[in-house]
Amino acid sequence: MRSYVAAFLVAMVVAALLTPLVRRLGLRLGAVSEPGGRHVHRASIPRLGGIAIAVALCAPVFALFFVDSGVASGFRDASRLAIGTLIGATALCVVGVVDDTRGVRALYKLLAQIAAATVAFGFGFRIEAVELPLIGVLSMGIFALPVTVIWIVGITNAVNLIDGLDGLAAGVVFFAAVTNFVVAYLSGSIFVAALMAAMMGSLVGFLFYNFNPARIFMGDSGSYFLGFILASSSLAGSMQKTSTAVSLLVPVIALGVPIFDTLFSMVRRIIERRSVFSPDRGHIHHRLLDLGVTHRRAVMLLYGVSVVLTAAAIGVSLGRSWEVGVALLAATAVMLGLVRSVGYFEYVLLRSRQKSRFYDAHTERLRRALPGLVATLARAEDEEAVWDELRSVLDGAGFGYFEVLTRTSGKEACVLRWPDEPTSNGRSLVSARFPIGRDAHARATLKFGWRSETEDVTPQCDILLQVVVDNIEAALVRLESVLAPERITASDVPAVEARALLRVRPSRP
């Protein structure tokens, strides 16, 4: 055990000392991740952290070839596996470095991953048979190579896709490494145990700089390197002495978060008729941020899920029937809770509807009436004409009611309602609220309600209603209504936006 602790400490110290130097290198080379788009960070951050992780992990591994101890002797006995792992992982790290600095096409990266997985197969990392319940041992035969390649490439990309928040990928991989270390230690796999100890140390040292707010990202160089090692180490021969099914199920459970996210990303992109390699902002961590969870809390939440899955994976590896059952039950409950909390199925369904241009009846009628509404509001001579036109349009579009709400002394009051008493015919009643003007300057809020078979406001309807409210705001401002928003001055908005407002809304004479 002391050799494992030493490997952990050496890797941690090397990562902690080397990461600041790599950060400077990334800034000098221009290998930085810019904010915007699907990226959630707000400043340019270098992304070559994988170099520090790789060097830190390799430092104690190479030292074991020259140290005289029981662990070092056992590690040297598995030198073929060690060489195969380091060749494949280093090659993918180099590909990641090139991608982080200059960019590499997705197809070329995939081909590099396939080549590295094939090298690993040649060095003895293979799925040659799987023992399945009620079926028995299923030999892979000639499919051993493609199945092994799919496994390694799949895990590698799963780690890459989860790298979207500060410290998220490093933390998830750390807990997966804990699982592999415990399983390897209990099964007597010195090679895997030493490798995982070094990986855990390198990740802890790197997290000093990668946890929110991050000063450096691991980039593709780190995610490819770590993903390849996790995938290949789970196929080490001594890890599969009991059952190949168990040896593969353990890392699947431990990496439940990235694997789950990868599978749903593929489904989502197929539904949207996009390439499965195209980036987007629909990953599980993005969904948590969209739900209002802070950056750090989202990471800690997924850390918590990973801890439960780690415990479940270790329980499965112990092999006793009741422990396996409890572990699988816990893992299933956690993943179902995660799916429910982020609304993954609802998200996929919604994106499918968007892609197929699905409009409900209210949205379609509102869309057709909008041009006439805009023209009429621009000609309205008084406030009553504004509300009359809105009543006419909403009635024709099948909406149930609208209310104009104001807030006085902290209490909300309804100053106008159509019709006087909204009714429901038993179907779900959905509603949407929009301030008339900017939130900080609005004096009133418009609330729309309608009867619908669904429980959600579609994005199309939400956008159309916002356009309606914007035009009502313009009419109320022009008529100098008491419900119009407060006048916005240049001090209330940035300079660029203030100039745009002055061009769009010139001062009245």
Short mmCIF file of C-alpha atoms in Angstrom, two decimals:
data_model
loop_
_atom_site.label_atom_id
_atom_site.label_comp_id
_atom_site.label_asym_id
_atom_site.label_seq_id
_atom_site.Cartn_x
_atom_site.Cartn_y
_atom_site.Cartn_z
CA MET A 1 0.00 0.00 0.00
CA ARG A 2 2.89 2.39 0.68
CA SER A 3 3.95 2.17 -2.96
CA TYR A 4 0.45 3.16 -4.06
CA VAL A 5 0.43 6.10 -1.66
CA ALA A 6 3.85 7.15 -2.96
CA ALA A 7 2.63 6.99 -6.55
CA PHE A 8 -0.37 9.11 -5.60
CA LEU A 9 1.73 11.76 -3.83
CA VAL A 10 4.39 11.95 -6.55
CA ALA A 11 1.76 12.40 -9.27
CA MET A 12 -0.09 15.02 -7.22
CA VAL A 13 3.04 17.08 -6.56
CA VAL A 14 4.20 16.92 -10.19
CA ALA A 15 0.75 17.98 -11.43
CA ALA A 16 0.54 20.84 -8.93
CA LEU A 17 3.97 22.15 -9.92
CA LEU A 18 3.66 21.61 -13.66
CA THR A 19 0.13 22.91 -14.29
CA PRO A 20 1.02 26.65 -13.88
CA LEU A 21 3.86 26.21 -16.39
CA VAL A 22 1.54 24.49 -18.86
CA ARG A 23 -0.95 27.29 -18.35
CA ARG A 24 1.65 29.83 -19.46
CA LEU A 25 2.49 27.64 -22.44
CA GLY A 26 -1.16 27.51 -23.46
CA LEU A 27 -1.45 31.30 -23.30
CA ARG A 28 1.72 31.73 -25.35
CA LEU A 29 0.59 29.26 -28.02
CA GLY A 30 -2.91 30.70 -28.15
CA ALA A 31 -4.45 27.39 -27.11
CA VAL A 32 -7.30 29.03 -25.25
CA SER A 33 -11.03 28.44 -24.97
CA GLU A 34 -12.94 31.59 -25.77
CA PRO A 35 -16.25 32.41 -24.01
CA GLY A 36 -19.54 32.37 -25.82
CA GLY A 37 -21.68 29.85 -27.65
CA ARG A 38 -21.93 26.54 -25.81
CA HIS A 39 -19.06 27.55 -23.49
CA VAL A 40 -20.17 28.77 -20.05
CA HIS A 41 -16.97 30.46 -18.89
CA ARG A 42 -16.64 34.25 -19.19
CA ALA A 43 -12.95 34.69 -19.93
CA SER A 44 -10.29 33.20 -22.21
CA ILE A 45 -8.83 30.14 -20.47
CA PRO A 46 -5.92 27.97 -21.71
CA ARG A 47 -6.80 24.33 -22.40
CA LEU A 48 -3.57 22.31 -22.47
CA GLY A 49 -3.96 20.93 -18.95
CA GLY A 50 -3.80 17.40 -20.33
CA ILE A 51 -0.04 17.79 -20.73
CA ALA A 52 0.39 18.32 -16.99
CA ILE A 53 -1.91 15.40 -16.19
CA ALA A 54 -0.07 13.07 -18.58
CA VAL A 55 3.42 13.96 -17.32
CA ALA A 56 2.29 13.73 -13.68
CA LEU A 57 0.74 10.30 -14.23
CA CYS A 58 3.74 8.97 -16.12
CA ALA A 59 6.31 10.17 -13.55
CA PRO A 60 5.57 7.57 -10.82
CA VAL A 61 4.79 4.91 -13.45
CA PHE A 62 8.27 5.21 -14.96
CA ALA A 63 9.78 5.31 -11.46
CA LEU A 64 8.28 1.90 -10.71
CA PHE A 65 10.54 0.37 -13.37
CA PHE A 66 13.59 1.38 -11.31
CA VAL A 67 12.37 0.90 -7.72
CA ASP A 68 12.95 -2.32 -5.79
CA SER A 69 9.64 -3.22 -4.14
CA GLY A 70 6.86 -5.77 -4.37
CA VAL A 71 4.56 -3.38 -6.20
CA ALA A 72 7.34 -2.34 -8.58
CA SER A 73 8.15 -5.99 -9.30
CA GLY A 74 4.49 -6.77 -10.01
CA PHE A 75 4.23 -3.70 -12.22
CA ARG A 76 7.29 -4.74 -14.22
CA ASP A 77 5.71 -8.18 -14.74
CA ALA A 78 2.89 -6.38 -16.57
CA SER A 79 5.31 -4.27 -18.64
CA ARG A 80 3.61 -5.29 -21.89
CA LEU A 81 0.29 -3.90 -20.67
CA ALA A 82 2.01 -0.78 -19.33
CA ILE A 83 3.74 -0.08 -22.64
CA GLY A 84 0.54 -0.61 -24.62
CA THR A 85 -1.36 1.73 -22.32
CA LEU A 86 1.21 4.49 -22.43
CA ILE A 87 1.69 4.29 -26.21
CA GLY A 88 -2.03 4.58 -26.93
CA ALA A 89 -2.70 7.21 -24.24
CA THR A 90 0.30 9.34 -25.23
CA ALA A 91 -0.67 9.19 -28.91
CA LEU A 92 -4.18 10.42 -28.12
CA CYS A 93 -2.75 13.10 -25.83
CA VAL A 94 -0.65 14.39 -28.73
CA VAL A 95 -3.72 14.41 -31.00
CA GLY A 96 -5.55 16.34 -28.28
CA VAL A 97 -2.71 18.87 -28.03
CA VAL A 98 -2.88 19.49 -31.78
CA ASP A 99 -6.65 19.84 -31.56
CA ASP A 100 -6.38 22.25 -28.62
CA THR A 101 -3.88 24.46 -30.45
CA ARG A 102 -4.81 24.24 -34.14
CA GLY A 103 -7.99 22.19 -34.38
CA VAL A 104 -8.50 18.73 -35.88
CA ARG A 105 -11.51 17.49 -37.86
CA ALA A 106 -13.79 15.13 -35.95
CA LEU A 107 -13.23 12.34 -38.48
CA TYR A 108 -9.46 12.48 -38.03
CA LYS A 109 -9.80 12.40 -34.26
CA LEU A 110 -12.07 9.37 -34.52
CA LEU A 111 -9.56 7.59 -36.77
CA ALA A 112 -6.79 8.34 -34.26
CA GLN A 113 -8.90 6.88 -31.45
CA ILE A 114 -9.59 3.75 -33.50
CA ALA A 115 -5.87 3.37 -34.22
CA ALA A 116 -4.99 3.74 -30.52
CA ALA A 117 -7.66 1.21 -29.55
CA THR A 118 -6.26 -1.22 -32.14
CA VAL A 119 -2.79 -0.81 -30.62
CA ALA A 120 -4.25 -1.57 -27.20
CA PHE A 121 -5.87 -4.70 -28.62
CA GLY A 122 -2.49 -5.81 -29.97
CA PHE A 123 -0.92 -5.38 -26.52
CA GLY A 124 -3.49 -7.64 -24.85
CA PHE A 125 -6.43 -5.39 -23.92
CA ARG A 126 -9.26 -7.45 -25.34
CA ILE A 127 -12.91 -8.36 -24.90
CA GLU A 128 -12.81 -11.96 -26.08
CA ALA A 129 -15.83 -13.29 -24.22
CA VAL A 130 -18.66 -12.00 -22.06
CA GLU A 131 -20.50 -14.02 -19.45
CA LEU A 132 -24.19 -13.10 -19.57
CA PRO A 133 -26.95 -14.15 -17.15
CA LEU A 134 -29.19 -16.98 -18.41
CA ILE A 135 -27.03 -17.26 -21.54
CA GLY A 136 -23.60 -18.20 -20.27
CA VAL A 137 -20.29 -17.34 -21.86
CA LEU A 138 -20.66 -15.55 -25.18
CA SER A 139 -17.47 -15.75 -27.23
CA MET A 140 -16.68 -12.71 -29.37
CA GLY A 141 -14.62 -14.66 -31.90
CA ILE A 142 -13.79 -12.48 -34.90
CA PHE A 143 -15.77 -9.63 -33.31
CA ALA A 144 -13.30 -9.30 -30.43
CA LEU A 145 -11.39 -6.51 -32.20
CA PRO A 146 -14.38 -4.32 -33.22
CA VAL A 147 -16.06 -4.79 -29.83
CA THR A 148 -12.85 -3.81 -28.04
CA VAL A 149 -12.38 -0.78 -30.30
CA ILE A 150 -15.98 0.33 -29.73
CA TRP A 151 -15.49 0.01 -25.96
CA ILE A 152 -12.28 2.06 -25.85
CA VAL A 153 -13.45 4.72 -28.31
CA GLY A 154 -16.82 5.00 -26.54
CA ILE A 155 -15.34 5.51 -23.07
CA THR A 156 -12.75 7.95 -24.43
CA ASN A 157 -15.41 10.13 -26.02
CA ALA A 158 -17.69 9.85 -22.98
CA VAL A 159 -14.98 11.47 -20.86
CA ASN A 160 -14.42 14.11 -23.54
CA LEU A 161 -18.09 15.08 -23.74
CA ILE A 162 -18.52 15.53 -19.99
CA ASP A 163 -15.70 18.09 -19.92
CA GLY A 164 -17.98 21.13 -19.97
CA LEU A 165 -17.76 22.71 -16.50
CA ASP A 166 -14.84 23.70 -14.29
CA GLY A 167 -13.52 20.57 -12.58
CA LEU A 168 -16.34 18.33 -13.79
CA ALA A 169 -14.44 15.88 -16.00
CA ALA A 170 -11.48 15.70 -13.61
CA GLY A 171 -13.76 14.96 -10.65
CA VAL A 172 -15.86 12.35 -12.47
CA VAL A 173 -12.73 10.58 -13.73
CA PHE A 174 -11.24 10.71 -10.22
CA PHE A 175 -14.19 8.80 -8.77
CA ALA A 176 -14.02 6.28 -11.62
CA ALA A 177 -10.31 5.84 -10.87
CA VAL A 178 -11.17 5.20 -7.21
CA THR A 179 -13.49 2.42 -8.35
CA ASN A 180 -10.86 0.84 -10.58
CA PHE A 181 -8.26 1.14 -7.83
CA VAL A 182 -10.42 -0.62 -5.24
CA VAL A 183 -11.39 -3.39 -7.65
CA ALA A 184 -7.78 -3.85 -8.80
CA TYR A 185 -6.47 -3.87 -5.23
CA LEU A 186 -9.01 -6.50 -4.15
CA SER A 187 -8.35 -8.66 -7.22
CA GLY A 188 -4.56 -8.38 -6.94
CA SER A 189 -3.98 -6.40 -10.15
CA ILE A 190 -0.84 -4.48 -9.23
CA PHE A 191 -0.51 -2.87 -12.64
CA VAL A 192 -4.03 -1.37 -12.64
CA ALA A 193 -3.87 -0.38 -8.95
CA ALA A 194 -0.59 1.49 -9.42
CA LEU A 195 -1.86 3.15 -12.60
CA MET A 196 -5.06 4.30 -10.89
CA ALA A 197 -3.15 5.60 -7.86
CA ALA A 198 -1.02 7.74 -10.16
CA MET A 199 -4.12 8.91 -12.04
CA MET A 200 -5.87 9.95 -8.83
CA GLY A 201 -2.83 11.91 -7.71
CA SER A 202 -2.44 13.73 -11.03
CA LEU A 203 -6.14 14.69 -10.99
CA VAL A 204 -6.01 16.03 -7.44
CA GLY A 205 -2.98 18.17 -8.30
CA PHE A 206 -4.67 19.42 -11.45
CA LEU A 207 -7.93 20.23 -9.64
CA PHE A 208 -6.09 22.86 -7.59
CA TYR A 209 -6.21 24.96 -10.78
CA ASN A 210 -9.20 23.46 -12.59
CA PHE A 211 -11.93 23.67 -9.95
CA ASN A 212 -14.35 26.58 -10.25
CA PRO A 213 -13.27 29.24 -11.04
CA ALA A 214 -10.89 27.39 -13.36
CA ARG A 215 -7.58 28.86 -14.45
CA ILE A 216 -6.89 26.09 -16.95
CA PHE A 217 -8.84 23.35 -18.74
CA MET A 218 -7.63 19.83 -19.44
CA GLY A 219 -8.76 20.13 -23.07
CA ASP A 220 -8.97 17.22 -25.49
CA SER A 221 -5.38 16.33 -24.61
CA GLY A 222 -6.47 15.49 -21.07
CA SER A 223 -9.88 13.96 -21.75
CA TYR A 224 -8.54 11.63 -24.47
CA PHE A 225 -5.59 10.60 -22.32
CA LEU A 226 -7.70 9.86 -19.24
CA GLY A 227 -10.54 8.22 -21.16
CA PHE A 228 -8.19 5.85 -22.96
CA ILE A 229 -6.47 4.78 -19.74
CA LEU A 230 -9.78 4.16 -17.97
CA ALA A 231 -11.12 2.13 -20.89
CA SER A 232 -8.02 0.02 -21.43
CA SER A 233 -7.24 -0.60 -17.74
CA SER A 234 -10.69 -2.12 -17.21
CA LEU A 235 -9.73 -4.76 -19.79
CA ALA A 236 -6.50 -5.81 -18.05
CA GLY A 237 -6.43 -9.59 -17.73
CA SER A 238 -6.26 -9.77 -13.95
CA MET A 239 -9.29 -7.49 -13.69
CA GLN A 240 -11.39 -10.11 -15.50
CA LYS A 241 -10.63 -13.21 -13.47
CA THR A 242 -14.15 -13.51 -12.14
CA SER A 243 -16.43 -12.46 -14.98
CA THR A 244 -16.04 -10.29 -18.03
CA ALA A 245 -19.59 -9.09 -17.52
CA VAL A 246 -18.71 -7.84 -14.04
CA SER A 247 -15.39 -6.33 -15.16
CA LEU A 248 -17.19 -4.29 -17.84
CA LEU A 249 -20.21 -3.45 -15.69
CA VAL A 250 -18.05 -1.90 -12.98
CA PRO A 251 -16.58 0.93 -15.14
CA VAL A 252 -19.95 1.40 -16.87
CA ILE A 253 -21.58 2.11 -13.51
CA ALA A 254 -18.67 4.21 -12.26
CA LEU A 255 -18.76 6.30 -15.45
CA GLY A 256 -22.54 6.39 -15.47
CA VAL A 257 -22.76 10.18 -15.80
CA PRO A 258 -20.57 10.61 -18.91
CA ILE A 259 -21.85 7.41 -20.55
CA PHE A 260 -25.45 8.45 -19.97
CA ASP A 261 -24.72 11.93 -21.32
CA THR A 262 -22.99 10.51 -24.40
CA LEU A 263 -25.86 8.17 -25.28
CA PHE A 264 -28.46 10.90 -24.95
CA SER A 265 -26.29 13.32 -26.92
CA MET A 266 -26.23 10.83 -29.79
CA VAL A 267 -30.01 10.32 -29.58
CA ARG A 268 -30.60 14.06 -29.46
CA ARG A 269 -28.43 14.76 -32.49
CA ILE A 270 -29.96 11.92 -34.49
CA ILE A 271 -33.45 13.26 -33.75
CA GLU A 272 -32.32 16.72 -34.84
CA ARG A 273 -30.82 15.19 -37.99
CA ARG A 274 -27.36 16.46 -37.19
CA SER A 275 -23.98 14.75 -37.13
CA VAL A 276 -23.39 12.86 -33.88
CA PHE A 277 -20.04 14.65 -33.72
CA SER A 278 -21.51 18.17 -33.88
CA PRO A 279 -21.14 20.17 -30.64
CA ASP A 280 -24.15 21.68 -28.89
CA ARG A 281 -25.35 23.04 -25.58
CA GLY A 282 -27.66 20.20 -24.58
CA HIS A 283 -25.40 18.17 -22.29
CA ILE A 284 -26.44 17.28 -18.77
CA HIS A 285 -24.34 20.04 -17.20
CA HIS A 286 -25.84 22.61 -19.58
CA ARG A 287 -29.33 21.42 -18.64
CA LEU A 288 -28.54 21.96 -14.94
CA LEU A 289 -27.35 25.50 -15.65
CA ASP A 290 -30.50 26.18 -17.68
CA LEU A 291 -32.55 25.09 -14.67
CA GLY A 292 -30.93 27.85 -12.62
CA VAL A 293 -28.33 25.77 -10.78
CA THR A 294 -25.09 27.68 -10.23
CA HIS A 295 -21.89 26.54 -11.91
CA ARG A 296 -20.30 25.24 -8.72
CA ARG A 297 -23.47 23.57 -7.43
CA ALA A 298 -23.97 21.78 -10.74
CA VAL A 299 -20.46 20.35 -10.47
CA MET A 300 -20.98 19.33 -6.83
CA LEU A 301 -24.30 17.72 -7.70
CA LEU A 302 -22.69 15.59 -10.40
CA TYR A 303 -19.84 14.80 -7.99
CA GLY A 304 -22.46 13.50 -5.56
CA VAL A 305 -24.02 11.32 -8.26
CA SER A 306 -20.55 9.99 -9.12
CA VAL A 307 -19.88 9.11 -5.47
CA VAL A 308 -23.07 7.05 -5.30
CA LEU A 309 -22.24 5.35 -8.58
CA THR A 310 -18.70 4.64 -7.34
CA ALA A 311 -20.08 2.92 -4.25
CA ALA A 312 -22.52 0.97 -6.44
CA ALA A 313 -19.75 -0.12 -8.81
CA ILE A 314 -17.60 -1.34 -5.93
CA GLY A 315 -20.61 -3.22 -4.56
CA VAL A 316 -21.10 -4.93 -7.92
CA SER A 317 -17.42 -5.90 -8.05
CA LEU A 318 -17.67 -7.74 -4.71
CA GLY A 319 -19.77 -10.34 -6.46
CA ARG A 320 -22.24 -11.32 -3.72
CA SER A 321 -25.79 -11.50 -4.96
CA TRP A 322 -27.40 -9.22 -2.38
CA GLU A 323 -24.66 -6.60 -2.70
CA VAL A 324 -24.92 -6.64 -6.48
CA GLY A 325 -28.70 -6.24 -6.26
CA VAL A 326 -28.52 -3.33 -3.81
CA ALA A 327 -25.77 -1.66 -5.83
CA LEU A 328 -27.67 -1.94 -9.10
CA LEU A 329 -30.86 -0.68 -7.43
CA ALA A 330 -29.03 2.35 -6.01
CA ALA A 331 -27.36 3.14 -9.35
CA THR A 332 -30.67 2.84 -11.20
CA ALA A 333 -32.48 5.07 -8.69
CA VAL A 334 -29.78 7.75 -8.92
CA MET A 335 -29.75 7.80 -12.71
CA LEU A 336 -33.55 7.90 -12.92
CA GLY A 337 -33.58 10.78 -10.45
CA LEU A 338 -30.99 12.60 -12.53
CA VAL A 339 -32.97 12.05 -15.73
CA ARG A 340 -36.10 13.35 -14.03
CA SER A 341 -34.43 16.38 -12.48
CA VAL A 342 -32.87 17.67 -15.70
CA GLY A 343 -35.90 16.79 -17.83
CA TYR A 344 -33.88 14.93 -20.44
CA PHE A 345 -36.81 13.13 -22.07
CA GLU A 346 -38.87 16.30 -22.18
CA TYR A 347 -35.92 18.10 -23.72
CA VAL A 348 -35.48 15.50 -26.47
CA LEU A 349 -39.21 15.56 -27.23
CA LEU A 350 -39.23 19.35 -27.36
CA ARG A 351 -36.26 19.49 -29.72
CA SER A 352 -37.93 16.87 -31.89
CA ARG A 353 -41.02 19.05 -32.13
CA GLN A 354 -38.90 22.07 -32.94
CA LYS A 355 -37.14 20.21 -35.72
CA SER A 356 -40.42 19.05 -37.22
CA ARG A 357 -41.87 22.61 -36.98
CA PHE A 358 -44.59 21.41 -34.63
CA TYR A 359 -47.07 24.19 -33.84
CA ASP A 360 -50.16 23.82 -31.71
CA ALA A 361 -53.38 25.53 -32.83
CA HIS A 362 -52.88 28.60 -30.62
CA THR A 363 -49.37 29.20 -31.92
CA GLU A 364 -50.34 28.80 -35.56
CA ARG A 365 -53.28 31.21 -35.31
CA LEU A 366 -51.22 33.73 -33.35
CA ARG A 367 -48.45 33.55 -35.96
CA ARG A 368 -50.90 34.34 -38.75
CA ALA A 369 -52.52 37.22 -36.85
CA LEU A 370 -49.25 38.85 -35.76
CA PRO A 371 -48.57 41.02 -38.87
CA GLY A 372 -52.04 42.60 -38.66
CA LEU A 373 -51.64 43.17 -34.92
CA VAL A 374 -48.34 44.99 -35.41
CA ALA A 375 -49.83 47.28 -38.06
CA THR A 376 -52.94 48.05 -36.00
CA LEU A 377 -51.00 48.81 -32.81
CA ALA A 378 -48.78 51.22 -34.73
CA ARG A 379 -51.92 53.19 -35.73
CA ALA A 380 -53.77 52.98 -32.38
CA GLU A 381 -55.00 56.43 -31.30
CA ASP A 382 -55.63 55.64 -27.65
CA GLU A 383 -54.94 52.98 -25.03
CA GLU A 384 -58.41 51.46 -25.31
CA ALA A 385 -57.76 50.69 -28.99
CA VAL A 386 -54.59 48.82 -27.98
CA TRP A 387 -56.45 46.51 -25.60
CA ASP A 388 -59.37 46.06 -28.01
CA GLU A 389 -57.01 44.87 -30.73
CA LEU A 390 -55.27 42.50 -28.30
CA ARG A 391 -58.64 41.05 -27.23
CA SER A 392 -59.61 40.49 -30.87
CA VAL A 393 -56.35 38.73 -31.77
CA LEU A 394 -56.26 36.50 -28.68
CA ASP A 395 -59.90 35.57 -29.09
CA GLY A 396 -59.28 34.55 -32.69
CA ALA A 397 -56.20 32.57 -31.69
CA GLY A 398 -58.16 30.60 -29.08
CA PHE A 399 -56.49 32.05 -25.98
CA GLY A 400 -58.45 31.87 -22.75
CA TYR A 401 -57.62 35.21 -21.12
CA PHE A 402 -55.08 37.94 -20.54
CA GLU A 403 -54.46 40.13 -17.50
CA VAL A 404 -52.60 43.39 -16.99
CA LEU A 405 -50.95 43.31 -13.58
CA THR A 406 -49.29 46.11 -11.64
CA ARG A 407 -47.37 46.05 -8.38
CA THR A 408 -48.09 48.60 -5.64
CA SER A 409 -46.55 48.50 -2.15
CA GLY A 410 -45.20 45.03 -2.82
CA LYS A 411 -48.63 43.64 -3.80
CA GLU A 412 -49.71 42.64 -7.29
CA ALA A 413 -53.08 43.92 -8.54
CA CYS A 414 -55.03 43.22 -11.72
CA VAL A 415 -56.02 46.45 -13.50
CA LEU A 416 -57.42 44.87 -16.65
CA ARG A 417 -58.72 41.42 -17.43
CA TRP A 418 -60.25 39.77 -20.48
CA PRO A 419 -62.72 38.15 -20.17
CA ASP A 420 -63.96 39.20 -16.75
CA GLU A 421 -64.04 35.61 -15.41
CA PRO A 422 -61.74 33.13 -17.18
CA THR A 423 -63.19 29.62 -17.36
CA SER A 424 -61.70 26.18 -17.92
CA ASN A 425 -63.16 23.22 -19.70
CA GLY A 426 -61.22 20.63 -17.72
CA ARG A 427 -58.06 20.57 -19.79
CA SER A 428 -54.73 21.84 -18.45
CA LEU A 429 -54.51 25.62 -18.17
CA VAL A 430 -51.08 27.01 -19.03
CA SER A 431 -49.96 30.61 -18.64
CA ALA A 432 -47.05 32.89 -19.46
CA ARG A 433 -46.06 36.27 -17.99
CA PHE A 434 -44.10 39.05 -19.68
CA PRO A 435 -43.09 42.42 -18.23
CA ILE A 436 -44.02 45.38 -20.40
CA GLY A 437 -40.52 46.72 -20.91
CA ARG A 438 -37.26 45.86 -19.16
CA ASP A 439 -37.63 44.07 -15.84
CA ALA A 440 -36.06 46.93 -13.88
CA HIS A 441 -38.22 49.59 -15.58
CA ALA A 442 -41.54 47.82 -16.20
CA ARG A 443 -44.60 49.24 -14.47
CA ALA A 444 -46.93 46.44 -15.57
CA THR A 445 -46.92 42.77 -16.54
CA LEU A 446 -49.01 40.98 -19.17
CA LYS A 447 -50.21 37.49 -18.28
CA PHE A 448 -51.64 35.21 -20.95
CA GLY A 449 -53.56 32.00 -20.30
CA TRP A 450 -54.99 29.30 -22.51
CA ARG A 451 -56.28 25.77 -22.36
CA SER A 452 -53.91 23.16 -23.71
CA GLU A 453 -53.39 19.41 -23.80
CA THR A 454 -49.75 19.90 -22.75
CA GLU A 455 -48.29 21.34 -19.56
CA ASP A 456 -45.63 23.52 -21.14
CA VAL A 457 -45.46 26.68 -23.22
CA THR A 458 -43.79 25.85 -26.52
CA PRO A 459 -40.74 27.95 -27.46
CA GLN A 460 -42.53 29.17 -30.61
CA CYS A 461 -45.51 30.44 -28.65
CA ASP A 462 -43.23 32.03 -26.05
CA ILE A 463 -41.36 33.98 -28.73
CA LEU A 464 -44.53 35.11 -30.49
CA LEU A 465 -46.06 36.36 -27.24
CA GLN A 466 -42.88 38.26 -26.48
CA VAL A 467 -43.17 39.98 -29.88
CA VAL A 468 -46.79 40.86 -29.06
CA VAL A 469 -45.74 42.39 -25.72
CA ASP A 470 -42.89 44.33 -27.38
CA ASN A 471 -45.33 45.93 -29.82
CA ILE A 472 -47.79 46.74 -27.04
CA GLU A 473 -44.92 48.36 -25.14
CA ALA A 474 -44.08 50.52 -28.18
CA ALA A 475 -47.73 51.58 -28.49
CA LEU A 476 -48.04 52.44 -24.79
CA VAL A 477 -44.81 54.45 -24.90
CA ARG A 478 -46.05 56.35 -27.94
CA LEU A 479 -49.39 57.08 -26.21
CA GLU A 480 -47.63 58.02 -22.96
CA SER A 481 -49.72 55.54 -20.99
CA VAL A 482 -49.27 55.15 -17.24
CA LEU A 483 -48.65 51.45 -17.95
CA ALA A 484 -45.69 52.21 -20.19
CA PRO A 485 -42.28 51.38 -18.73
CA GLU A 486 -40.13 54.03 -17.13
CA ARG A 487 -37.93 56.00 -19.52
CA ILE A 488 -34.51 54.38 -19.98
CA THR A 489 -31.53 56.69 -19.80
CA ALA A 490 -28.02 56.15 -21.10
CA SER A 491 -26.81 55.42 -17.56
CA ASP A 492 -29.14 52.41 -17.33
CA VAL A 493 -27.56 50.46 -20.22
CA PRO A 494 -24.09 49.95 -21.71
CA ALA A 495 -22.90 52.61 -24.13
CA VAL A 496 -23.32 50.48 -27.27
CA GLU A 497 -26.87 49.49 -26.35
CA ALA A 498 -27.72 53.07 -25.39
CA ARG A 499 -26.73 54.31 -28.86
CA ALA A 500 -28.91 51.61 -30.42
CA LEU A 501 -31.87 52.68 -28.28
CA LEU A 502 -31.42 56.31 -29.24
CA ARG A 503 -31.46 55.34 -32.91
CA VAL A 504 -34.56 53.19 -32.55
CA ARG A 505 -36.47 55.50 -30.19
CA PRO A 506 -35.59 59.15 -30.82
CA SER A 507 -36.70 61.67 -28.21
CA ARG A 508 -40.17 63.14 -28.63
CA PRO A 509 -40.21 66.87 -29.55
#
